[in-house]
CSV table of C-alpha atoms and ligand atoms in Angstrom, one decimal:
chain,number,residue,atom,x,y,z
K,1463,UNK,CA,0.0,0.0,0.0
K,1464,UNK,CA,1.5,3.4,-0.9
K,1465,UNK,CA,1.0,6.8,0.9
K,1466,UNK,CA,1.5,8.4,-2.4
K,1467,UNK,CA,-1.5,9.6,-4.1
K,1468,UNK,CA,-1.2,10.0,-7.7
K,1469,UNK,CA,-4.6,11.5,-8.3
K,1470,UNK,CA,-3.5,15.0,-9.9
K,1471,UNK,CA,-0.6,13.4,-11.3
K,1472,UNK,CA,-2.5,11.2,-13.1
K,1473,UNK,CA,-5.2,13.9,-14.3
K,1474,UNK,CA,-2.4,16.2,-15.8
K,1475,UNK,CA,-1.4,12.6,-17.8
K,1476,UNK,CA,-4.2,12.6,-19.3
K,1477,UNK,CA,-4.6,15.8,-20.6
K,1478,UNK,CA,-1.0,16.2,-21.5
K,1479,UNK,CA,-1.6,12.9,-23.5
K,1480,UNK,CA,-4.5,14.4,-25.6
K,1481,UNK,CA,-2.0,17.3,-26.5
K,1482,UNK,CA,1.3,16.2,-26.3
K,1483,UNK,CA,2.6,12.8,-28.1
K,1484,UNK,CA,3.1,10.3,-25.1
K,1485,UNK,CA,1.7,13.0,-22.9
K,1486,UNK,CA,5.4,14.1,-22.2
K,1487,UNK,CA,8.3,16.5,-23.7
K,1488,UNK,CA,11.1,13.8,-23.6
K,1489,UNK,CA,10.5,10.1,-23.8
K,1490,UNK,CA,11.9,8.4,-20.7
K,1491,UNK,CA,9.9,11.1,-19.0
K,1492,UNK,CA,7.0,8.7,-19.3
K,1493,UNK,CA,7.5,5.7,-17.4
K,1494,UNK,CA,7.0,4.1,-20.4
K,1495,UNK,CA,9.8,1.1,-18.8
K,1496,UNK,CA,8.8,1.0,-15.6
K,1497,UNK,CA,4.8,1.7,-16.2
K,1498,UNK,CA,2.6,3.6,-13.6
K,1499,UNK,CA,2.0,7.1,-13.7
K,1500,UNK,CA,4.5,9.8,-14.6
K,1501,UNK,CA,4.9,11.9,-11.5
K,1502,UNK,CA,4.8,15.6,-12.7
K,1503,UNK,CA,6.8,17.9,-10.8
K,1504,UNK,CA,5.9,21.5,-9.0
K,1505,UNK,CA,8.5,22.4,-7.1
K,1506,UNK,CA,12.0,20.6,-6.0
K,1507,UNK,CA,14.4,22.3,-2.8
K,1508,UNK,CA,17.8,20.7,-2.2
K,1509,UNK,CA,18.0,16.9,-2.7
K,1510,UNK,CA,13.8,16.7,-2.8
K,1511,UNK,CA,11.0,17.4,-5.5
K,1512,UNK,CA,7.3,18.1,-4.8
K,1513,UNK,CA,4.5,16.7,-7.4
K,1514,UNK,CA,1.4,17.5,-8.1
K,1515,UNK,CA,-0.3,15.4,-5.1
K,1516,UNK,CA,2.0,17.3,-3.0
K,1517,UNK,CA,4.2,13.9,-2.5
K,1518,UNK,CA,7.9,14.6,-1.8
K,1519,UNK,CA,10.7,12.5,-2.9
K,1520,UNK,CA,14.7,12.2,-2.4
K,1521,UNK,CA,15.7,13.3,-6.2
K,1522,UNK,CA,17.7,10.6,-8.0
K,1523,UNK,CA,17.4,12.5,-11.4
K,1524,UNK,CA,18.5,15.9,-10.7
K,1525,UNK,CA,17.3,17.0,-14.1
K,1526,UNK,CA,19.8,14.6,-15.1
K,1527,UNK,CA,22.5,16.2,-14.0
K,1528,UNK,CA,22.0,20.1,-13.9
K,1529,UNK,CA,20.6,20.1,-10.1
K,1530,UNK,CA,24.4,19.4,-9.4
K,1531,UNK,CA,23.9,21.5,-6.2
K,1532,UNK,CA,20.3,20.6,-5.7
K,1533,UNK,CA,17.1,22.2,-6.2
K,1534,UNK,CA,16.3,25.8,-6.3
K,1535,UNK,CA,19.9,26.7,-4.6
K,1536,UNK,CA,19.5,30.2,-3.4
K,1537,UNK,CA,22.5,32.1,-4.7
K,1538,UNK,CA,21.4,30.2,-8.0
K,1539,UNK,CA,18.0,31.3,-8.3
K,1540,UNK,CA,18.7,35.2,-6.8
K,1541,UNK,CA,21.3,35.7,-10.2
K,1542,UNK,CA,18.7,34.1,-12.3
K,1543,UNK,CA,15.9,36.9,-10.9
K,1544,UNK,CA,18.6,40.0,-11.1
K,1545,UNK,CA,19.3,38.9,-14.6
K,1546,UNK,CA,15.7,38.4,-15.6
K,1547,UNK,CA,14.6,41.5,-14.2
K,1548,UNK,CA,17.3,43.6,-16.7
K,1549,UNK,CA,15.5,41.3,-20.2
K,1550,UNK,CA,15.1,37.8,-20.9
K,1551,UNK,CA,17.4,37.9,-24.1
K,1552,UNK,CA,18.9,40.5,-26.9
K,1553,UNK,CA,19.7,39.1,-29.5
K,1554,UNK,CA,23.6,40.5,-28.9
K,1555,UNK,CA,26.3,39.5,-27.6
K,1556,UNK,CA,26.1,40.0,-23.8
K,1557,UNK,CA,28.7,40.2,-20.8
K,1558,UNK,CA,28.3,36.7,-19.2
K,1559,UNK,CA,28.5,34.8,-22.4
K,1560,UNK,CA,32.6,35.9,-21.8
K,1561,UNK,CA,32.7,35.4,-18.4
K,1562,UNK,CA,30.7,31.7,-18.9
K,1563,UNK,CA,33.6,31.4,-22.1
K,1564,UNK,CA,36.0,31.9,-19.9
K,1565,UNK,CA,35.3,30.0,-17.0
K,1566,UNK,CA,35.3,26.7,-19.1
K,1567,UNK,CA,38.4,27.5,-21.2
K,1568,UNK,CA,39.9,27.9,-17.9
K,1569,UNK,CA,38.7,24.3,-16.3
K,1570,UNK,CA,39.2,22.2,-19.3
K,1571,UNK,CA,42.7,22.7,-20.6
K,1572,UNK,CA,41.8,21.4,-24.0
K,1573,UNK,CA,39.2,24.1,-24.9
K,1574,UNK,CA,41.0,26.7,-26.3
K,1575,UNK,CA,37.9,28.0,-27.7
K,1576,UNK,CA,34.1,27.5,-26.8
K,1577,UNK,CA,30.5,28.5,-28.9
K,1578,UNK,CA,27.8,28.7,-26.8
K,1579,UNK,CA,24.3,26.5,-27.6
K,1580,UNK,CA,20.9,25.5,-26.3
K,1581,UNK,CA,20.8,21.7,-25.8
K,1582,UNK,CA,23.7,19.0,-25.9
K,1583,UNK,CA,21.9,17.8,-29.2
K,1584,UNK,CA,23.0,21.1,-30.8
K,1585,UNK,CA,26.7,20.6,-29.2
K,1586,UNK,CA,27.3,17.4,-30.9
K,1587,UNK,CA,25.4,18.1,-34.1
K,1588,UNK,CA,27.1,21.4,-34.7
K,1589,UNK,CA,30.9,19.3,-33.3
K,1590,UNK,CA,30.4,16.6,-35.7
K,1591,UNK,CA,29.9,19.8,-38.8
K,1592,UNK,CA,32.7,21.2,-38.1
K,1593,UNK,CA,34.6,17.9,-37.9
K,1594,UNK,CA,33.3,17.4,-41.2
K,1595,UNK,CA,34.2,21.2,-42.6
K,1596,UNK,CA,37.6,20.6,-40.9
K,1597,UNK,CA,38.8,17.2,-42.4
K,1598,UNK,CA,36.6,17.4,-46.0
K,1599,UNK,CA,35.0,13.9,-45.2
K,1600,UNK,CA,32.0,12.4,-44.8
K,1601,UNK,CA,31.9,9.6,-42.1
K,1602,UNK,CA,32.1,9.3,-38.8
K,1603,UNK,CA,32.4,6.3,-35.9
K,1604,UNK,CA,29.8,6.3,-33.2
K,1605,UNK,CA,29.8,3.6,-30.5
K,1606,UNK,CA,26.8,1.4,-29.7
K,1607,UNK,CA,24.9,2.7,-26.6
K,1608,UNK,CA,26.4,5.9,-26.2
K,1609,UNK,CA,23.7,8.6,-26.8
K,1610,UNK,CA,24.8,12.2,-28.2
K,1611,UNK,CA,20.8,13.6,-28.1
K,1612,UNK,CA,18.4,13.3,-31.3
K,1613,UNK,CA,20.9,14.7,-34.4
K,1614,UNK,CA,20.2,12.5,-37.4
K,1615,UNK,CA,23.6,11.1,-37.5
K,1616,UNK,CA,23.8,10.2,-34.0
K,1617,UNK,CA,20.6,8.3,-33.4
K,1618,UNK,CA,21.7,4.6,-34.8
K,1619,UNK,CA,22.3,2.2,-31.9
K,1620,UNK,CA,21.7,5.6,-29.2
K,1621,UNK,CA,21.5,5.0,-25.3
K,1622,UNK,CA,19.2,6.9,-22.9
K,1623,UNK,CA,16.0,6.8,-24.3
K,1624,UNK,CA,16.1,4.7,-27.5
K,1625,UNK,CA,17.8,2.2,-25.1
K,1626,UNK,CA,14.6,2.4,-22.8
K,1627,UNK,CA,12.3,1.6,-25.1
K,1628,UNK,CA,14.4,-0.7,-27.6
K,1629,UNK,CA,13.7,1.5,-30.3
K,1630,UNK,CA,15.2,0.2,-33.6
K,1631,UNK,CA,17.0,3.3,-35.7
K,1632,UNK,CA,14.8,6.3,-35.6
K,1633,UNK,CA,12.5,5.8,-39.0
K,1634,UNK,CA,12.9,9.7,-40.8
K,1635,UNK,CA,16.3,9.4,-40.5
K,1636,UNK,CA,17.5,8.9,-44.6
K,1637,UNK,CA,20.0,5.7,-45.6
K,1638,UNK,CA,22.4,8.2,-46.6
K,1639,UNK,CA,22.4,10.3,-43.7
K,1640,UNK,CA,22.7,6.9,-41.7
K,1641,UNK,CA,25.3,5.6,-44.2
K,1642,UNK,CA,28.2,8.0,-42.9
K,1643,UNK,CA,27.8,6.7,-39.3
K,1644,UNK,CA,29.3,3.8,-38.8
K,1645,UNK,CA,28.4,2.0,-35.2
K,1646,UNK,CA,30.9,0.0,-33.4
K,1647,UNK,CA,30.9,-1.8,-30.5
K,1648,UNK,CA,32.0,-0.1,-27.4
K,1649,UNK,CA,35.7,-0.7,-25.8
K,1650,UNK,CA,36.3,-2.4,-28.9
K,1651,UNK,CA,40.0,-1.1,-29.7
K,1652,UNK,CA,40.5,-4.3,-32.4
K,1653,UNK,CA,37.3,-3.0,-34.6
K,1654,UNK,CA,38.2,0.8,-34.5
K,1655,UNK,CA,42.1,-0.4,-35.7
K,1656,UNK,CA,40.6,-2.1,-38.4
K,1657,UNK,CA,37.8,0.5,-39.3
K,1658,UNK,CA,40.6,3.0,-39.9
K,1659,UNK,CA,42.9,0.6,-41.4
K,1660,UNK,CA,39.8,-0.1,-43.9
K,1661,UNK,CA,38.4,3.5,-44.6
K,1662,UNK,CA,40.6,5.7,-42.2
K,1663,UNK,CA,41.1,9.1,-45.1
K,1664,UNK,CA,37.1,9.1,-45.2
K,1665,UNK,CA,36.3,9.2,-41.7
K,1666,UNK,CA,35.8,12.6,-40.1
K,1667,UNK,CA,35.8,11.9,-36.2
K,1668,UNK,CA,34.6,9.5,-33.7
K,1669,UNK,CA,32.6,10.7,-31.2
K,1670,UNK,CA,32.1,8.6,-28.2
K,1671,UNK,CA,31.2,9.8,-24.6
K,1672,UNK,CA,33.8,10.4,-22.5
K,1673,UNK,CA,32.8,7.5,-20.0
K,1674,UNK,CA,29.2,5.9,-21.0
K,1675,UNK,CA,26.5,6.9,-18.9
K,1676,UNK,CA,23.6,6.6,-20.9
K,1677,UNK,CA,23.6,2.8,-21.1
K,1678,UNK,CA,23.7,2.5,-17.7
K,1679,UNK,CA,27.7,3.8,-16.7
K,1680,UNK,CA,30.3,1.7,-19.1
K,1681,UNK,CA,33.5,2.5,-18.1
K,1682,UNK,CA,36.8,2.6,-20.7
K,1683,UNK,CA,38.8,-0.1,-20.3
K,1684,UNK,CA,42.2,0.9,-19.5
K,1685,UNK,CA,43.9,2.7,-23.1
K,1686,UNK,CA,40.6,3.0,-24.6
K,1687,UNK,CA,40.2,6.4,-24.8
K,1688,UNK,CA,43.7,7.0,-25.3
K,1689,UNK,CA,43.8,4.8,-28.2
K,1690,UNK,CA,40.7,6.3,-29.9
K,1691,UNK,CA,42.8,9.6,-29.9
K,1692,UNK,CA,46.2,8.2,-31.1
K,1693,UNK,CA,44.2,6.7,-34.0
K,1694,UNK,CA,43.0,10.0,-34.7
K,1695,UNK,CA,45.9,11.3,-35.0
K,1696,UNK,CA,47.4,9.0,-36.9
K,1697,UNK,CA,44.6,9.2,-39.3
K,1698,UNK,CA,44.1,12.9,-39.6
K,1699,UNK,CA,40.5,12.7,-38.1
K,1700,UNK,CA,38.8,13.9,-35.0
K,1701,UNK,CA,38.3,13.2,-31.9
K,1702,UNK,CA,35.1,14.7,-30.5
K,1703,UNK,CA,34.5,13.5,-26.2
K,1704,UNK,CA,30.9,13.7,-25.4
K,1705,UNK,CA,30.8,15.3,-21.9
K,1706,UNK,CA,27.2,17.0,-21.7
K,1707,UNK,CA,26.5,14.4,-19.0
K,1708,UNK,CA,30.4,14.5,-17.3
K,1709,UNK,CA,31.4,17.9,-18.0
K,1710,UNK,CA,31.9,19.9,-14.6
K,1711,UNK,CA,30.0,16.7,-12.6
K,1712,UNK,CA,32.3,13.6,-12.3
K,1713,UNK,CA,35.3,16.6,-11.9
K,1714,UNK,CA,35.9,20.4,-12.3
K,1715,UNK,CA,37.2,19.5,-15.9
K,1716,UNK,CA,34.7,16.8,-16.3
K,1717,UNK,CA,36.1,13.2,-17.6
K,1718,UNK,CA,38.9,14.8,-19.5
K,1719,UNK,CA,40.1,16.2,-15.9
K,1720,UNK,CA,40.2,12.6,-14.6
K,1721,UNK,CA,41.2,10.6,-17.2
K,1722,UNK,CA,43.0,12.6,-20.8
K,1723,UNK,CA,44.5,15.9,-18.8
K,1724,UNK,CA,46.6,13.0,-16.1
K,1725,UNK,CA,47.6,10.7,-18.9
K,1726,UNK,CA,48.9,13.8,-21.2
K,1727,UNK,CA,46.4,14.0,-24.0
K,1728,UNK,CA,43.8,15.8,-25.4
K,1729,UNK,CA,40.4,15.1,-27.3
K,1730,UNK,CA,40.3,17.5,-30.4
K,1731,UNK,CA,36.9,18.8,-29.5
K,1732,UNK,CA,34.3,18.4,-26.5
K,1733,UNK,CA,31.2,18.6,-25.7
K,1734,UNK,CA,28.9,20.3,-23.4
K,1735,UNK,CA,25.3,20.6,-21.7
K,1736,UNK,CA,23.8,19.9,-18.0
K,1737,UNK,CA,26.2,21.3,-15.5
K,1738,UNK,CA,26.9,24.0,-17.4
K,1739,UNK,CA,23.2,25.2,-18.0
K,1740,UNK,CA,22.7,25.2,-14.0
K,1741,UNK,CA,19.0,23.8,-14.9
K,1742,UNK,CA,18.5,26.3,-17.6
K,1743,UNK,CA,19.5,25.5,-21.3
K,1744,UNK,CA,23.0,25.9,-22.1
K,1745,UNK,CA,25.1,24.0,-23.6
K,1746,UNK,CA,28.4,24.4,-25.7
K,1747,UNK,CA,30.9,23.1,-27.7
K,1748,UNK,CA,34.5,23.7,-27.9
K,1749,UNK,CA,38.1,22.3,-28.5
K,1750,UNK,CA,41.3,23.2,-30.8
K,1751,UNK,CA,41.3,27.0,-31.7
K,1752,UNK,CA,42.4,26.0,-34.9
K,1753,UNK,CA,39.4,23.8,-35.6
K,1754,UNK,CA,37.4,26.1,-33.8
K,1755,UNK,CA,38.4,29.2,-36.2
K,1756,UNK,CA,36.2,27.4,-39.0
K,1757,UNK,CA,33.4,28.9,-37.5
K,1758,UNK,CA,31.2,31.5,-39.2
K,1759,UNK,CA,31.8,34.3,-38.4
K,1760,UNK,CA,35.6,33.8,-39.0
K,1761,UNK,CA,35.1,30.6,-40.9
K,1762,UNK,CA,32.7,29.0,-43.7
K,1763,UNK,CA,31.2,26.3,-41.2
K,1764,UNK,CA,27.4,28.1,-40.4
K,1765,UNK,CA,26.5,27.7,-37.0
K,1766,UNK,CA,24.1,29.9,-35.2
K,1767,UNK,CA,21.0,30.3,-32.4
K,1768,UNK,CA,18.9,32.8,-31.8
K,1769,UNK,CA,18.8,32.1,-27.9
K,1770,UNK,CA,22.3,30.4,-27.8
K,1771,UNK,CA,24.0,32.5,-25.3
K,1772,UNK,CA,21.0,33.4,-23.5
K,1773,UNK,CA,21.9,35.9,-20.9
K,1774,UNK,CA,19.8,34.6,-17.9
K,1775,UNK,CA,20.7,30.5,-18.6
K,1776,UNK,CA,24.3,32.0,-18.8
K,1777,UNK,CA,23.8,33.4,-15.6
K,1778,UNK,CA,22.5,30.2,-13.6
K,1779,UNK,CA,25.0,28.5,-15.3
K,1780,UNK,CA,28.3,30.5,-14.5
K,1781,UNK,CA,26.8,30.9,-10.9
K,1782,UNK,CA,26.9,26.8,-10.8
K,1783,UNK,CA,30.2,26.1,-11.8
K,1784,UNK,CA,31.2,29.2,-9.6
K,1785,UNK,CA,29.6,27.2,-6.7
K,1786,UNK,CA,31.0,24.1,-7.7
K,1787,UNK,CA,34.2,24.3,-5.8
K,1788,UNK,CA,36.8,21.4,-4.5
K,1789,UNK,CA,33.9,20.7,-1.8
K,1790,UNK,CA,31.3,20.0,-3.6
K,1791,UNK,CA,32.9,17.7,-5.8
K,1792,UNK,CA,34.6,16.0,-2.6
K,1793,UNK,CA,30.5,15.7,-1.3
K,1794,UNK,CA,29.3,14.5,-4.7
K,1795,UNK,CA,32.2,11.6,-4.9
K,1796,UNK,CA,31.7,10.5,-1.2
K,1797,UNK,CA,27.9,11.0,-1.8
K,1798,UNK,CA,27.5,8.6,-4.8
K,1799,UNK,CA,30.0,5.9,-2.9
K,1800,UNK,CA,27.2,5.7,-0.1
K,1801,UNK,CA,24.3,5.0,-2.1
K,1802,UNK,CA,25.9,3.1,-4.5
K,1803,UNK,CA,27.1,1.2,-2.0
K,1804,UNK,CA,23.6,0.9,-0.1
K,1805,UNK,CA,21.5,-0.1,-3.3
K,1806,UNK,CA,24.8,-2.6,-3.9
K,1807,UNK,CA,24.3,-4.2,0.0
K,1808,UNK,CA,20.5,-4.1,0.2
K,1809,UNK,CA,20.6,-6.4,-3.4
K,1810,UNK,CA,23.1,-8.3,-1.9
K,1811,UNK,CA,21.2,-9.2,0.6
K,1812,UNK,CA,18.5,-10.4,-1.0
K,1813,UNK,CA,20.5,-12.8,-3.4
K,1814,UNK,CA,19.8,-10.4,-6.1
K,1815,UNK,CA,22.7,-10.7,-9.1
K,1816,UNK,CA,24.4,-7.4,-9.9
K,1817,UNK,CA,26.9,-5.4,-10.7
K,1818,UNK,CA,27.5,-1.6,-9.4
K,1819,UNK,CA,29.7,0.3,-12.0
K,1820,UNK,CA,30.6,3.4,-11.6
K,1821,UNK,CA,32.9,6.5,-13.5
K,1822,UNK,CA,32.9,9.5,-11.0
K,1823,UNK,CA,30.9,10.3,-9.2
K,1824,UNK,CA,28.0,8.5,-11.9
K,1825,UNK,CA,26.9,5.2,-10.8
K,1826,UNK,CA,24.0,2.4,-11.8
K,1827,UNK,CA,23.2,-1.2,-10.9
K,1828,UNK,CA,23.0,-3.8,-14.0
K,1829,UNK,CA,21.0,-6.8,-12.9
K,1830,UNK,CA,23.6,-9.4,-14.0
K,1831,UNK,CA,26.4,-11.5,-12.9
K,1832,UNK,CA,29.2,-9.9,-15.0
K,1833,UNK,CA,31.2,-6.7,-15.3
K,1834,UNK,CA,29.3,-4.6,-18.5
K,1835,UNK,CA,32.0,-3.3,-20.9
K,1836,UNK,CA,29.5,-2.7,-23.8
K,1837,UNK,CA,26.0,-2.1,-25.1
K,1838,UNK,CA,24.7,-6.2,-25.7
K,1839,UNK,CA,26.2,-6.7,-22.4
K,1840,UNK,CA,24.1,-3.8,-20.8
K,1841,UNK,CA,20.8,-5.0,-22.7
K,1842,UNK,CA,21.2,-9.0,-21.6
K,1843,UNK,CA,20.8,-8.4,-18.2
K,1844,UNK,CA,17.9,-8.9,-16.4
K,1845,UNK,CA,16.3,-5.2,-16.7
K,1846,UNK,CA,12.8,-6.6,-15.7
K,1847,UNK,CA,14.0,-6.5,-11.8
K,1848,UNK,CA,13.9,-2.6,-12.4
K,1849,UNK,CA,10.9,-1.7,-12.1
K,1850,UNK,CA,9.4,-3.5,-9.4
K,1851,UNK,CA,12.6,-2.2,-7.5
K,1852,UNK,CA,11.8,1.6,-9.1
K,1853,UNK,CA,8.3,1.5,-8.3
K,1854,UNK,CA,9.5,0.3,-4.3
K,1855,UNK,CA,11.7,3.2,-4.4
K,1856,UNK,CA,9.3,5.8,-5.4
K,1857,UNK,CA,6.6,4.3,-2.7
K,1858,UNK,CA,8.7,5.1,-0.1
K,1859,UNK,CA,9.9,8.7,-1.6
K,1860,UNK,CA,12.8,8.0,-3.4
K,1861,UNK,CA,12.7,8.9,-7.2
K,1862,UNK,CA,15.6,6.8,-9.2
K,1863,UNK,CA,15.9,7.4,-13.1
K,1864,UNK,CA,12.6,5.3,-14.6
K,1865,UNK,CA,14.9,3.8,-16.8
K,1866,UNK,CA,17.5,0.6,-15.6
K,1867,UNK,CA,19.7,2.4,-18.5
K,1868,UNK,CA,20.1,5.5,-16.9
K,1869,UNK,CA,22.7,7.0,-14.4
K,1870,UNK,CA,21.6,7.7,-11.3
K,1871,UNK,CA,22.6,11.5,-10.4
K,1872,UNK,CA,23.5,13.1,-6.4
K,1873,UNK,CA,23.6,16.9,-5.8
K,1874,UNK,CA,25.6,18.7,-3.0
K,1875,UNK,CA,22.6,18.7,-1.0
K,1876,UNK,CA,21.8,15.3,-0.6
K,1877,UNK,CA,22.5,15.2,3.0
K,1878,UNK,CA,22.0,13.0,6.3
K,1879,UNK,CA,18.1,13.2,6.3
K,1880,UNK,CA,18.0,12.3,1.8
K,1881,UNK,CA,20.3,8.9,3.0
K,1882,UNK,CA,18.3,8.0,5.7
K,1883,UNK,CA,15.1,8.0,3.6
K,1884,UNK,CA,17.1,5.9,0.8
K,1885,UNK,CA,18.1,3.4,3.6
K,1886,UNK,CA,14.8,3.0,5.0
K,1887,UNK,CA,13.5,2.4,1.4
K,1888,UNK,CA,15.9,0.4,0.0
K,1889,UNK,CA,15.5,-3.4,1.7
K,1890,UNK,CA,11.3,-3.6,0.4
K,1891,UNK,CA,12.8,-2.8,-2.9
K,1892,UNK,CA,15.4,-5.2,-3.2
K,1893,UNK,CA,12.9,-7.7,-2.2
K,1894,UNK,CA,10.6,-6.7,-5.3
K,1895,UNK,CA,13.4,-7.3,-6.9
K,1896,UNK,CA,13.8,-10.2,-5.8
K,1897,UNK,CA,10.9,-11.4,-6.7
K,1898,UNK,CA,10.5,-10.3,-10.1
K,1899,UNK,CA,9.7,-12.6,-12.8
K,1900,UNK,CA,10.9,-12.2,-16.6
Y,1251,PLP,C1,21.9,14.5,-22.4
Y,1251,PLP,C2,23.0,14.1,-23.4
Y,1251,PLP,C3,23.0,14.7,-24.7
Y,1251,PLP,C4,21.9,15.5,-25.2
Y,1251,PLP,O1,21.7,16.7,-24.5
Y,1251,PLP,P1,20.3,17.4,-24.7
Y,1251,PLP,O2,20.5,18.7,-23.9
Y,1251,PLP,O3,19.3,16.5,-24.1
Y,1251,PLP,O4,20.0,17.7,-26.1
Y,1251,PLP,C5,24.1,14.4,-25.5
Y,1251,PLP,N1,25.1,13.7,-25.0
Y,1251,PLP,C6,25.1,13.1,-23.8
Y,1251,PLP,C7,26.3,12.3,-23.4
Y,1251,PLP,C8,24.1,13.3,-22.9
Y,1251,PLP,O5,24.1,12.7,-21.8
């Protein structure tokens, strides 16, 4: 029996579903994995969110990954109203698109040179142009279960949500748009080699995120992302990291601060989105200044946005990574370690096979017996345990990703009181999923 109502939830389901395809802005959004009613949100304050019944629950999402210092953070939302009160947007360049510029050239040593956009989707689309204007060619590597958003060229074998719903290649995307993405199998060093070795003067870039979080969290093996960049290199084309999930979350210079910047070398291009929108949209791309000059204005490579820029998402966003200092990063590490390490123990205990796998401070649970190094690995596991253990969760107030191939995202507030409520919730959901039948 749950305390939760779901009443006015349910209502605004309804309508939204008569308006709105699926109801929802964003496909994982509606439960479509786990079933049940989508809980619509009102209002979220540090580590919880409100809905519409007036239920609140420890946040597990945080937007996926902008609510990096929780909810409604007050120094956050007081820039946000000072800038909104001066105009929502000119259409001009305005101060804190420098001062936002400049505050990510100065954590990630190899962006020389950032452009400012609206979603991650418009990061990697408008990266993998100007790979394309940079090198003259056509095709690019992608890996299997990494997602890069909805671009056309990006959507064969995607994560996140064409994972959830086992989507097959998005139909309206044309053969010959598909054609110049070639898909490999993730941590697969032998098939890249031999790509290159194959076709290497036709292929633009590979882009691959910078540690796989959208399958559930896929770690590079050891050289893997090392390797992708010496073959790069070796073959004139581009390497493009993906860190709109990782960037200023799993380290002040994202992935490429934990992993590229310590073993000496650098991605050609990166990136952007989440963090670095502070729950507003922002999102950028940004890498070689040489590559980067190709650009229009300065360059023949069109890119553009009317809102890109934005002055009051650039706002929330430099106030964010501002407020992201060693501390918060030290929080988020230790944070993610203890409920990993909870959801890992209370499965344990119930003889439920799994593996916890975590990059950073991102972490999920794979119902199966072995490490998961790539996508058919992630999808043979035993994902109906999920939501029986989701729906557990959210009965006793603790919203989790409604997907088994999602990360699972902390904040700087999630505190005593968010852990205690995750440990009282956590042994009636490893029971359910237990229990769970195929
Ligand atoms: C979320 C995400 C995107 C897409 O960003 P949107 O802002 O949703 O368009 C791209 N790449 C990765 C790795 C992501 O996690």
């Amino acid at each position: 029996m749950t305390e939760y109502p779901t009443v006015a939830s349910a209502a605004l389901f309804e309508r939204g579903q008569r308006v709105t395809p699926g109801g929802v802005n964003s496909p994982v959004r509606a439960f479509g994995a786990v079933g049940g009613t989508p809980r619509f949100m009102v209002s979220g304050s540090g580590p919880y969110v409100v809905d519409a019944d007036g239920n609140e629950y420890v946040d597990l999402v945080g937007s996926w990954g902008p609510a990096i210092l929780g909810h409604a953070h007050q120094t956050v939302i007081d820039t946000v109203l000072d800038t909104a009160l001066r105009g929502l947007s000119f259409g001009a360049p305005s101060p804190g698109e420098v001062a936002l510029a400049e505050e990510i050239v100065s954590r990630v040593a190899a962006v020389e040179q950032v452009r400012l956009v609206s979603s991650g989707t418009e990061a990697t689309m408008s990266a993998i142009r100007l790979a394309r204007g940079f090198t003259g060619r056509h095709k690019i590597i992608k890996f299997a279960g990494c997602y890069h958003g909805h671009g056309d060229s990006l959507l064969a074998s995607a994560g996140s949500g064409v994972a959830t719903f086992g989507l097959p290649d998005s139909p309206g995307v044309t053969p010959a748009i598909a054609g110049d993405t070639i898909v490999l199998p993730y941590n697969d060093l032998a098939a890249v080699t031999e790509t290159f070795e194959a076709i290497g003067d036709q292929i633009a870039c590979i882009i691959t995120e910078a540690i796989p979080a959208n399958m559930g969290v896929v770690p590079p093996l050891p050289g893997f992302n090392a390797g992708l960049a010496a073959l790069c290199r070796a073959h004139g084309s581009l390497l493009i990291f993906d860190e709109v999930m990782t960037g200023f979350r799993v380290s002040p210079a994202g992935w490429f601060g934990l992993e590229a910047a310590t073993e000496g070398w650098a991605p050609d291009l990166l990136t952007f989105g989440k963090v670095m929108g502070g729950g507003l949209p922002a999102a950028a791309f940004g890498g070689r200044a040489d590559v980067m000059g190709l650009l229009a204005p300065h360059g023949p490579v069109y890119q553009a946005g009317t809102l890109s820029g934005n002055p009051v998402a650039v706002a929330a966003g430099l106030t964010t990574l501002q407020l992201c200092d060693a501390e918060v990063y030290r929080h988020i590490d230790e944070t993610a370690g203890i409920v990993g390490k909870l959801a890992s123990d209370a499965l344990t205990a119930q003889g439920v096979e799994h593996q916890l796998q975590r990059g950073g401070n991102l972490f999920s649970i794979f119902f199966t017996a072995e490490p998961v190094t790539n996508f058919d690995q992630a999808k043979a596991q035993d994902a109906f345990r999920y939501p029986p253990f989701f729906h557990a969760m959210l009965d006793a107030g603790v919203s989790l990703p409604p997907s088994v191939y999602e990360s699972w995202f902390v904040s700087a507030a999630h505190d005593e009181g968010a852990l205690d409520r995750i440990v009282v919730a956590l042994p009636e959901a490893a029971r359910a999923a237990a229990a769970a039948t195929p």
